[in-house]
Coordinates of C-alpha atoms and ligand atoms in Angstrom, one line a residue:
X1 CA 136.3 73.7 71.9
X2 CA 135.7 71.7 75.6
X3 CA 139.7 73.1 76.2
X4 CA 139.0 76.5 75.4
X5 CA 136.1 76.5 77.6
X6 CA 138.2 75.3 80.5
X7 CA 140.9 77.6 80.0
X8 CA 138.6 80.1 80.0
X9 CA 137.1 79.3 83.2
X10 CA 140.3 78.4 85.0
X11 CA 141.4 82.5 83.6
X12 CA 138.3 83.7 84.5
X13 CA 138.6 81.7 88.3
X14 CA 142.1 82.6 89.2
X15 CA 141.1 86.7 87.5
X16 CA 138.6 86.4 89.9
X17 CA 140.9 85.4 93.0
X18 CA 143.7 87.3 92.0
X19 CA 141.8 90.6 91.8
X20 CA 139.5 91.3 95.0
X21 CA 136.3 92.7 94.5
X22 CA 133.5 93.6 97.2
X23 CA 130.8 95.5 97.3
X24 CA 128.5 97.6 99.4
X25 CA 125.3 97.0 98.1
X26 CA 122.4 98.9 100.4
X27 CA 119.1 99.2 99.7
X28 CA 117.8 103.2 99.2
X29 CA 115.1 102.6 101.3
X30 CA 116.3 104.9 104.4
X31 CA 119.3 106.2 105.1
X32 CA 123.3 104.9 106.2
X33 CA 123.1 104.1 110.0
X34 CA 125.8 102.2 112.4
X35 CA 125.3 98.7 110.9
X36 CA 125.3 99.7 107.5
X37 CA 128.6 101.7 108.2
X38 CA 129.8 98.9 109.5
X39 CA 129.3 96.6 106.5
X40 CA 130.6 99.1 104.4
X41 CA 133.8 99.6 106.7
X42 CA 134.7 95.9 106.7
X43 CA 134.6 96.0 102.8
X44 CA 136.2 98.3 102.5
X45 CA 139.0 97.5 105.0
X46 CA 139.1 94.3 103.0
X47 CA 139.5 95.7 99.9
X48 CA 142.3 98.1 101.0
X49 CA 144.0 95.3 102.7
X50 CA 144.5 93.2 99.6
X51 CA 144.4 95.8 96.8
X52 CA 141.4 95.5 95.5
X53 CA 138.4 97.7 94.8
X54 CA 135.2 98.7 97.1
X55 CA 132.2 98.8 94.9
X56 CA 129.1 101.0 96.3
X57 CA 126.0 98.8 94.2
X58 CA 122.4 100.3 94.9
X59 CA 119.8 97.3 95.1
X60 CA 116.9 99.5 94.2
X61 CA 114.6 97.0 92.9
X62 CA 111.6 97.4 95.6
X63 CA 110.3 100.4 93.6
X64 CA 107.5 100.6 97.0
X65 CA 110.2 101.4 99.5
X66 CA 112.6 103.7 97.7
X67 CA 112.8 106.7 100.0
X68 CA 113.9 109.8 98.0
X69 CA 117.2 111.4 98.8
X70 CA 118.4 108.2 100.4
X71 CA 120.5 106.6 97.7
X72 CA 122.1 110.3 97.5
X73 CA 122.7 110.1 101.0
X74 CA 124.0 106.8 101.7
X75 CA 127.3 107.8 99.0
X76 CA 127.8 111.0 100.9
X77 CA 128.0 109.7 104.2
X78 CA 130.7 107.0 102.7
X79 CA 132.6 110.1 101.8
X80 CA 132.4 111.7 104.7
X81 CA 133.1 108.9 106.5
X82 CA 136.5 108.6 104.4
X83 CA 135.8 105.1 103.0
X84 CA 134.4 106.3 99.4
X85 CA 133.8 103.3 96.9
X86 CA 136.3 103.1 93.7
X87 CA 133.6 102.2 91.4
X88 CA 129.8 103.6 92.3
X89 CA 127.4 105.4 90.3
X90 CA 128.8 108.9 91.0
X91 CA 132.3 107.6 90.6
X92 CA 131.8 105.6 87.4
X93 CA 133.6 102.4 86.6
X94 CA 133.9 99.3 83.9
X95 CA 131.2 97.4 85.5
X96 CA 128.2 100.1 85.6
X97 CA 125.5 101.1 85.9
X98 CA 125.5 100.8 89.5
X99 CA 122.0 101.3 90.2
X100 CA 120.2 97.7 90.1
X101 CA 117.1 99.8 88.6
X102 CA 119.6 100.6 85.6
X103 CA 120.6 97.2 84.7
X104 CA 116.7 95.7 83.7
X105 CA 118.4 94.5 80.7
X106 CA 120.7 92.0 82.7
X107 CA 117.7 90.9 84.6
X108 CA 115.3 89.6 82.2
X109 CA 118.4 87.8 80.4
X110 CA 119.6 85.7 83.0
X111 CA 115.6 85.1 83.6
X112 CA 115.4 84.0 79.9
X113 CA 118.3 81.8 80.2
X114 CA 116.7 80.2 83.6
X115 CA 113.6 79.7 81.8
X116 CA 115.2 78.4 78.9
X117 CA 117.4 75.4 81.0
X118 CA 114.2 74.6 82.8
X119 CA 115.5 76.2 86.0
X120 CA 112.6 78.7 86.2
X121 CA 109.2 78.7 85.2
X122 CA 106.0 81.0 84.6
X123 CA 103.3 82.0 87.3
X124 CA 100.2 83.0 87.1
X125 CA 99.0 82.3 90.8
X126 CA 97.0 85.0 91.6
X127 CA 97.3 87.4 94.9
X128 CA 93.7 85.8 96.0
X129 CA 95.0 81.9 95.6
X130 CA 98.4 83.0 97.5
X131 CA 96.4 84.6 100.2
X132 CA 94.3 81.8 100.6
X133 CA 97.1 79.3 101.1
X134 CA 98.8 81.1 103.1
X135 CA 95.7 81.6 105.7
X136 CA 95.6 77.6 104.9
X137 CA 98.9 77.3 106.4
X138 CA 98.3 79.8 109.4
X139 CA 95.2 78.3 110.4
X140 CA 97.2 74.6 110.3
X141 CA 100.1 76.0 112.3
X142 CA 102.4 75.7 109.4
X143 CA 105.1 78.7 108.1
X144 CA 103.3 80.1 104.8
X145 CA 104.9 79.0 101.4
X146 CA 104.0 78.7 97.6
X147 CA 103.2 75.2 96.9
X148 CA 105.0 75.2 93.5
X149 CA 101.7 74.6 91.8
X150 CA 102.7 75.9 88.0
X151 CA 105.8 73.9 88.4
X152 CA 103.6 71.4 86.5
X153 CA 101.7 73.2 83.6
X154 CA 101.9 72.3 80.6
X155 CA 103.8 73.9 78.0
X156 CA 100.3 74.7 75.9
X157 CA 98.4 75.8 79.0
X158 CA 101.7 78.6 79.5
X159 CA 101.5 79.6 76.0
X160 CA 97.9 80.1 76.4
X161 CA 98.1 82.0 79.7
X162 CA 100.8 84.0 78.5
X163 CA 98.8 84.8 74.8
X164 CA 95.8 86.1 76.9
X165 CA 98.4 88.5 78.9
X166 CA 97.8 86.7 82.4
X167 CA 99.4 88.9 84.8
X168 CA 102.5 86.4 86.0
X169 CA 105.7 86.0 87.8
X170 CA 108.6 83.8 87.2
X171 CA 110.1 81.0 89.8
X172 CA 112.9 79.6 90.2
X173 CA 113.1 75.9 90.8
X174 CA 114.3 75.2 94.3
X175 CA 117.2 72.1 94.1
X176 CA 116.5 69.8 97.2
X177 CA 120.3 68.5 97.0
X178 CA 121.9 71.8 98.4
X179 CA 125.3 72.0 98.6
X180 CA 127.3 73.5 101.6
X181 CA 129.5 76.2 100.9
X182 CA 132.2 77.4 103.1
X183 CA 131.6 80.4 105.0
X184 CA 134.8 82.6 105.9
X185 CA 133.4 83.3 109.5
X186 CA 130.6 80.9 109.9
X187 CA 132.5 77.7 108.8
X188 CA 130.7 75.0 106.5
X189 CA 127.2 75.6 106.2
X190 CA 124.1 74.2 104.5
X191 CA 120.2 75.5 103.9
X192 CA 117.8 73.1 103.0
X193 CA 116.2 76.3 100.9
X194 CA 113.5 73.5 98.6
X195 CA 112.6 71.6 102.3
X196 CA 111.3 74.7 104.0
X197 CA 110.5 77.6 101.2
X198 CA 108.1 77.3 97.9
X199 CA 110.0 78.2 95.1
X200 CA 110.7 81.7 94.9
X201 CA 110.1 84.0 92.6
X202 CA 112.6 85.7 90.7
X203 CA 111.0 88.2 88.3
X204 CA 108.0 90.2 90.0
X205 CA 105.0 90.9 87.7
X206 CA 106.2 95.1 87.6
X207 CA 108.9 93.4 85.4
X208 CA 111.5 94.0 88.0
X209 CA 114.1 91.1 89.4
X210 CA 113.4 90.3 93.3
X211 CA 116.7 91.1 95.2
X212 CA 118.0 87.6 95.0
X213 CA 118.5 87.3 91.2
X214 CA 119.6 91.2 90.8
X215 CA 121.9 90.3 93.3
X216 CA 123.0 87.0 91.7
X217 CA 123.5 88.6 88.6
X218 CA 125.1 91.8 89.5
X219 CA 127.8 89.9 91.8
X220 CA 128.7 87.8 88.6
X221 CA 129.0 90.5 86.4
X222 CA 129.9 93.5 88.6
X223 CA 133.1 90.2 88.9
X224 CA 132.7 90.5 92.7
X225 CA 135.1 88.1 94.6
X226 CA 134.0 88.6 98.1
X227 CA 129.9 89.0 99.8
X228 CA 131.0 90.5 103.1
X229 CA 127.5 91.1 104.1
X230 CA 125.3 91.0 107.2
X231 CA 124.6 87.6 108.9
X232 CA 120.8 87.7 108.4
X233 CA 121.4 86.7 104.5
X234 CA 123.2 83.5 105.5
X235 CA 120.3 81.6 104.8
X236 CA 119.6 83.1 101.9
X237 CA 123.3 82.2 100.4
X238 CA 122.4 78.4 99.7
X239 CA 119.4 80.1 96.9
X240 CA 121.5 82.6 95.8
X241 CA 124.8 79.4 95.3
X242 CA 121.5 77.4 93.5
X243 CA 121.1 80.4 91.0
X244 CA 125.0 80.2 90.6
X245 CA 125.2 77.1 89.5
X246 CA 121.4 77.5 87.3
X247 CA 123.5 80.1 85.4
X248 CA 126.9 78.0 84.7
X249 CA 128.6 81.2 86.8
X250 CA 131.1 80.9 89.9
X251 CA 129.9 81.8 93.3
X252 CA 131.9 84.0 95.0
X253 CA 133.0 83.3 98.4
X254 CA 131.2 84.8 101.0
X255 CA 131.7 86.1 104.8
X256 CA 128.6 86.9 106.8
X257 CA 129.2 89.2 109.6
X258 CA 127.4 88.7 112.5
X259 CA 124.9 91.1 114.2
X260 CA 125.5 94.4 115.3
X261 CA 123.8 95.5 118.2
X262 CA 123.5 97.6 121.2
X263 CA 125.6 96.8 124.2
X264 CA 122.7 95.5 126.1
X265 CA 122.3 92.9 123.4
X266 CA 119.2 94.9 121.9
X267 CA 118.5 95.4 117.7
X268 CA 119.7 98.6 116.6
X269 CA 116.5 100.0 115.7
X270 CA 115.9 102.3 112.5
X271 CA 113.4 103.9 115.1
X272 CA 116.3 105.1 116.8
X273 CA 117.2 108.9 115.6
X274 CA 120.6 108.8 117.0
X275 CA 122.0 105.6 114.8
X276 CA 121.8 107.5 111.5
X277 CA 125.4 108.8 110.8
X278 CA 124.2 112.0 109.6
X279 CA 122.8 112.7 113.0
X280 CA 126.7 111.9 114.6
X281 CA 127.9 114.3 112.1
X282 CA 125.5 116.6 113.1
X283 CA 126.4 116.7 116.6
X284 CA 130.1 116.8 116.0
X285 CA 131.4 113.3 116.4
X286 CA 134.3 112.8 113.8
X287 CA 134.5 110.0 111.1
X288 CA 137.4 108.2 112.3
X289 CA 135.9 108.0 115.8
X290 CA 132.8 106.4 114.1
X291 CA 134.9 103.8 112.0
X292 CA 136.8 103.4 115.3
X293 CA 133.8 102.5 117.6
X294 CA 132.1 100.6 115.1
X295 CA 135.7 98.0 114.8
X296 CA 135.9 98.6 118.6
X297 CA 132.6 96.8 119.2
X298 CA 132.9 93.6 117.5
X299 CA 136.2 91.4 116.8
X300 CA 138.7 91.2 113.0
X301 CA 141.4 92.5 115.2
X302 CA 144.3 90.4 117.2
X303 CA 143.4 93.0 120.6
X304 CA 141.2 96.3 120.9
X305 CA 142.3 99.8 121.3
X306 CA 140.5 102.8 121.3
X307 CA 141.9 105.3 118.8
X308 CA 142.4 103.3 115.6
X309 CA 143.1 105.5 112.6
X310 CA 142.1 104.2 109.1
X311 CA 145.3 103.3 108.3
X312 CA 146.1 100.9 111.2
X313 CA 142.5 99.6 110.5
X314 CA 143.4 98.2 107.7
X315 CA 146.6 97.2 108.6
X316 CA 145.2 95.5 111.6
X317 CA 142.2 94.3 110.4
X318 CA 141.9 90.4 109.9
X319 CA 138.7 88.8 108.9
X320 CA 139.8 85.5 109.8
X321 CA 139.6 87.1 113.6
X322 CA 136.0 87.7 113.0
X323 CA 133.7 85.3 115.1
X324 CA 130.6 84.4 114.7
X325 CA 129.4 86.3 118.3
X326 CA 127.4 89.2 118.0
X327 CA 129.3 92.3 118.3
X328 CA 127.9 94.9 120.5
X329 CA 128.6 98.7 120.6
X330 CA 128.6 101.1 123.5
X331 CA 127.6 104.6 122.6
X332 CA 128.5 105.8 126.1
X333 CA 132.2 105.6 124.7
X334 CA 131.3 107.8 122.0
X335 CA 133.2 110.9 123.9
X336 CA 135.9 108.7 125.0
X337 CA 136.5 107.9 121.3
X338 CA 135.9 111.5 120.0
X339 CA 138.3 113.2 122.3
X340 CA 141.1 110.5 121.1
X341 CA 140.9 111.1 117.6
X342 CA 140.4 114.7 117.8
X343 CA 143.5 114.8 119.8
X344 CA 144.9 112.9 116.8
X345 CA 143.5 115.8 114.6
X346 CA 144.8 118.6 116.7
X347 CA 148.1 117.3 116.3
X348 CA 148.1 117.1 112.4
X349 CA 149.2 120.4 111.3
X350 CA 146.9 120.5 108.3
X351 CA 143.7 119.3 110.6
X352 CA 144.2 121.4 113.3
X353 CA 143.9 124.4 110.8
X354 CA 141.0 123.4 109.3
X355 CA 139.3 123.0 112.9
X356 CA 141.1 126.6 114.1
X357 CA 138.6 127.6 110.8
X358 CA 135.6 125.8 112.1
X359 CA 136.1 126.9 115.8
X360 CA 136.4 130.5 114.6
X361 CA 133.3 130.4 112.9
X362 CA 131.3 128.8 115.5
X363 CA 133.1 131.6 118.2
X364 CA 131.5 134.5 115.8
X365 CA 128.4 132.7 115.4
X366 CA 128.0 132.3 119.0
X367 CA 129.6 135.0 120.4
X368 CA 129.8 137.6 117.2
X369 CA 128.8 141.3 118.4
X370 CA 130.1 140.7 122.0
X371 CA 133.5 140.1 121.2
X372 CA 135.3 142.8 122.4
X373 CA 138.6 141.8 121.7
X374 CA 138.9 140.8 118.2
X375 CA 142.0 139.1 118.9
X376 CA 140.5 136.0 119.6
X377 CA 139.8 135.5 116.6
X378 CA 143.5 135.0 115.0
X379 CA 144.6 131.7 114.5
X380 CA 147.3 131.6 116.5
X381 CA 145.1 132.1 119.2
X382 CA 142.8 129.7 118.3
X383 CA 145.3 127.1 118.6
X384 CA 146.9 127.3 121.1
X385 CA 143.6 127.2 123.1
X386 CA 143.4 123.7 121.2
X387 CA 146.7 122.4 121.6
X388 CA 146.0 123.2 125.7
X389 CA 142.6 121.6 125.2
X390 CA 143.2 118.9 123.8
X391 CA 143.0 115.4 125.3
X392 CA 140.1 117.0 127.5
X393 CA 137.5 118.3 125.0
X394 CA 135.3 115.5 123.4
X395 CA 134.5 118.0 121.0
X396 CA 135.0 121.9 119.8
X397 CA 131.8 122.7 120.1
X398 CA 132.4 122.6 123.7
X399 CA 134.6 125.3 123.7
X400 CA 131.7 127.4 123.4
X401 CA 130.1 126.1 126.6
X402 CA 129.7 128.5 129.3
X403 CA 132.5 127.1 131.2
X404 CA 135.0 128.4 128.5
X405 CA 133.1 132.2 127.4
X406 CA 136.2 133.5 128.9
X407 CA 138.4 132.1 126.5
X408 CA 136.0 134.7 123.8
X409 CA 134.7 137.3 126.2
X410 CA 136.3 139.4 128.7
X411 CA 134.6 138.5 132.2
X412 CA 132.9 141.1 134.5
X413 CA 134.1 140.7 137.7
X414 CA 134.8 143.7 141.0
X415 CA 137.2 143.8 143.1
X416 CA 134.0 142.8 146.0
X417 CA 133.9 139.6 144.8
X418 CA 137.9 138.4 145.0
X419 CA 137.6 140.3 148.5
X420 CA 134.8 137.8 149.8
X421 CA 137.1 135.1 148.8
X422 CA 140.3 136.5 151.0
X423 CA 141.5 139.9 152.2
X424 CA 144.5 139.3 150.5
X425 CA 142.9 139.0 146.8
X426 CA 144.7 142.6 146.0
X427 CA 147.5 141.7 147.0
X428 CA 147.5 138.2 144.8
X429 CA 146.7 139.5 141.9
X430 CA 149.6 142.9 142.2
X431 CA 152.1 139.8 143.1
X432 CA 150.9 137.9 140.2
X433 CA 150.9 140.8 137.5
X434 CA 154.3 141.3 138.6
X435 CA 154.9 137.5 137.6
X436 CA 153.6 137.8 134.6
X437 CA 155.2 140.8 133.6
X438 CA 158.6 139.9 134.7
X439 CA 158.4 136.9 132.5
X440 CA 157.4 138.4 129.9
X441 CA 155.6 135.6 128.3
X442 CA 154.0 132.9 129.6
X443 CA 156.4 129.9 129.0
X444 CA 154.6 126.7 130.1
X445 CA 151.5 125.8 132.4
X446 CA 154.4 123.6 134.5
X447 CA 156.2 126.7 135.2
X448 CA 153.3 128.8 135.8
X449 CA 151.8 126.6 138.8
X450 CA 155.5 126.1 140.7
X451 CA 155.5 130.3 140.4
X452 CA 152.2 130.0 142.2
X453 CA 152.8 127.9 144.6
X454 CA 155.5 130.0 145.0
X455 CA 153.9 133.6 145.5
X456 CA 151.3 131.3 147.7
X457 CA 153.5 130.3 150.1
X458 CA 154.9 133.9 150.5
X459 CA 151.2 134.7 151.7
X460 CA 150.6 134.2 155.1
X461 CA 146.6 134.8 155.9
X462 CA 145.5 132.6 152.7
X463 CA 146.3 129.0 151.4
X464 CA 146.7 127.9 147.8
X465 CA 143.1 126.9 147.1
X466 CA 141.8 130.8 147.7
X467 CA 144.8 131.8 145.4
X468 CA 143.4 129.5 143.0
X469 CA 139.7 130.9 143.6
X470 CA 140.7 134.5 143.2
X471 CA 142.4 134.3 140.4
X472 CA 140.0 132.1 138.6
X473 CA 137.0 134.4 139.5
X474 CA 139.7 137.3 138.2
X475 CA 140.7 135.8 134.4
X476 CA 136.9 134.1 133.9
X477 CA 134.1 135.1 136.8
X478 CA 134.0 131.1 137.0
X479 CA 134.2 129.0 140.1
X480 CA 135.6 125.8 137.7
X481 CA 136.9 124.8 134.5
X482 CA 140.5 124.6 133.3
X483 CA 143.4 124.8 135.7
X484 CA 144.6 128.7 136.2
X485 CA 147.6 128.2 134.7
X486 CA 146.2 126.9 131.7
X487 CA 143.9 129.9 131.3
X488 CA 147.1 132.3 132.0
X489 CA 149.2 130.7 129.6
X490 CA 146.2 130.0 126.6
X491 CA 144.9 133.8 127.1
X492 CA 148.3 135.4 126.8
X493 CA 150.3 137.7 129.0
X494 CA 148.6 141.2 127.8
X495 CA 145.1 139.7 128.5
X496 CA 146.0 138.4 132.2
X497 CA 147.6 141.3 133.2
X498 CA 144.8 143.3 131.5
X499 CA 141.7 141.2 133.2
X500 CA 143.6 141.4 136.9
X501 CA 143.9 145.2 137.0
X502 CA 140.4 145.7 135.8
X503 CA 139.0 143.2 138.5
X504 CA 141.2 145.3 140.9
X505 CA 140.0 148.8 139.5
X506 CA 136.0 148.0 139.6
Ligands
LIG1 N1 120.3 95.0 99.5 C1 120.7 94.1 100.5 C2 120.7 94.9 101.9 O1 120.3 96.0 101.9 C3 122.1 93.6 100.2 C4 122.4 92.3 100.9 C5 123.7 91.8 100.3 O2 124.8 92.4 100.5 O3 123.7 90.8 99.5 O4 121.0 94.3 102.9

């Protein structure tokens, strides 16, 4: 029977080393921002990297703070961030429910079992005598904790209390001899939990579990291999290895990552709008640039590069790189990052065409019944003005910036103004309409601008830059934005030759 028992274990050990399991395990209480990304991303680049399966687990168990909509949320943004969990509520799986709220049953069970080994006990201290010790402790300078009082009662007095339905919690008992447990970033470390916390309380009187058992239990059961999880639950691991060992179960290892925050060493604050990733989404900024800057900021990579795609995240990725510094992010990259990867995107055949679709619709919703030309509106169009645009835009939306209304509308521009800019403006643009026709199509920006500097240097009362001015003020009645030949070659020939003569005409 004693054989059996360790074969099983030794199975069940190397099952659990062989197979890697993490999860993600937020609380619903407000929705996915940058650091939560970010502990979600490093799970699952983990996973991915050995195999193994990226568990979303909602720890719903503070009924008080549950904000509606969030637990929704937090799974969409993980979709639309491209790192989607393998096993979640919405996905399904063997190890479900994955809503802590769901799994009562498990709760109370491993409760029961603590209280049966003597590893828990009843109490019925009530809010008043809690309040009152912990005013004690203010008032004497110490930190607040539960003195462990019904540690002691006797097993008639609990049978009593619990007869005459005295509203109680249960504890469990805090070990003094912790043991250290390896931590994959932070090295060997060790909480003396029972020296500077009262024993805490594991089942709240709303018969709900407090996060550390749910969590305890859920990690064993759920067969998680890995906690990659925040650094501000290291201290907190010592309890949770205590309740481990209470229930005869295996820890699993753990890796706290360090602190995320804002380049200037600052908390990322919930307060702050703009660190929710629904907000990026909202203003355009693409997933992979998000998964990008968030990697970018702090270390798990042999060197740093801006424009990482998933793929080479989890190629590159190497938790044993991860130090224990915090990792700070800088926003102000943001655009730097975005125009990267939606270069990246503008190269993919099958992206580009679904942001052609987006940048059409955005072009009707902004421009709609002034189109003149509906033209603009084809896809071959459309792309080309991205393929010229890419590398410089840090997003499409852009494109429908003042700067670039000429790329939609038709500009309004007399002959007057190209006059103020030089005498010879006529004569530019009749030397330039020949160009273009003579062509025939407008091969390459390259060759446009050595067949202006050409017609340029045939001019003798003007220099380049007033070519340059003329004909910019002629194609887009702007004094700036792309370079001329760019706007010659993305608009096509028809449409040059078309804006010239009418500038010339009004
Ligand atoms: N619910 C906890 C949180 O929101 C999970 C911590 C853990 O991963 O163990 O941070």
């Amino acid at each position: 029977m004693f054989r059996c028992f360790i074969m099983k274990m030794t199975r069940h050990d190397a099952s659990r080393r062989l197979c890697t399991r993490v999860r993600f395990a937020p609380s619903p209480t407000g929705f996915l921002h940058l650091g939560g990304l970010r502990t979600a991303l490093y799970n699952y680049l983990f996973a991915k990297q050995h195999g193994g399966t990226f568990i979303l687990r909602l720890e719903d168990t503070d009924r008080t703070r549950l904000v509606p909509g969030a637990a929704e949320a937090i799974e969409d943004m993980l979709e639309w961030a491209g790192i989607p969990p393998d096993e979640s509520s919405r996905r399904g799986g063997e190890y479900g429910p994955y809503v802590q709220s769901e799994r009562l049953q498990l709760y109370s069970q491993a409760a029961s079992t603590l209280l049966q080994t003597g590893h828990a006990y009843y109490c019925f201290c009530s809010n008043q005598r809690l309040d009152l010790l912990k005013k004690e402790a203010q008032r004497n300078g110490h930190v607040p904790r539960y003195d462990n009082r019904c540690r002691h009662l006797h097993p008639e007095q609990i049978q009593e209390k619990l007869a005459r339905g005295v509203p109680h919690v249960i504890r469990f008992k805090l070990d003094s001899g912790d043991e250290p447990f390896q931590d994959l970033i932070f090295g060997w470390s060790r909480h003396e939990v029972a020296a500077v916390e009262g024993d805490p309380i594991v089942m709240k009187a709303d018969g709900f579990p407090t996060y550390h058992l749910a969590n305890v239990v859920d990690d064993h059961y759920m067969k998680v291999s890995h906690v990659l999880r925040g650094s501000e639950w290291l201290i907190s691991t010592s309890k949770h290895m205590q309740l481990f060992r209470a229930l005869g179960w295996t820890p699993p290892a753990y890796a706290h990552l360090p602190l995320l925050l804002n380049r200037d060493g600052s908390k990322l604050s919930k307060r702050q709008q703009d660190i929710f990733i629904q907000s990026f989404k909202e203003q355009g900024v693409l997933p992979e640039t998000l998964l990008d800057i968030v990697t970018h900021a702090g270390s798990g990579f042999n060197s740093n590069r801006i424009g990482r795609r998933l793929d080479e995240l989890i190629k590159e990725f190497n938790i044993s790189k991860i130090t224990t510094h915090s990792a700070l992010l800088d926003l102000d990259k943001l655009g730097d990052f975005n125009r990267v990867h939606l270069q990246h995107r503008i190269e993919d055949e099958e992206k580009c065409a679904v942001l052609v679709d987006e940048l059409c619709q955005f072009v009707l919703q902004t421009h709609g019944l002034q189109i003149g030309d509906r033209s603009v509106l084809e896809a071959q169009y459309i792309q080309r003005v991205l393929q010229l645009r890419k590398g410089h835009i840090c997003s499409v939306s852009e494109l429908l910036g003042p700067i670039y209304s000429y790329l939609w509308l038709r500009p309004e521009v007399c002959r007057q103004q190209l006059e103020d800019v030089t005498s010879e403006a006529a004569n530019i643009i009749t030397a330039v309409i020949q160009l273009v026709r003579d062509q025939k199509s407008l091969m390459s920006t390259e060759v446009l601008n050595s067949e202006l500097k050409l017609i340029s240097s045939k001019l003798k009362k003007t220099k380049y830059s007033n070519v340059m001015r003329v004909l910019r003020l002629a194609l887009s009645a702007q004094q700036q934005g792309p370079s001329v030949a760019e706007m010659m070659v993305s608009l096509g020939e028809q449409e040059v030759c078309a804006r010239l003569q009418n500038a010339l005409q009004r």
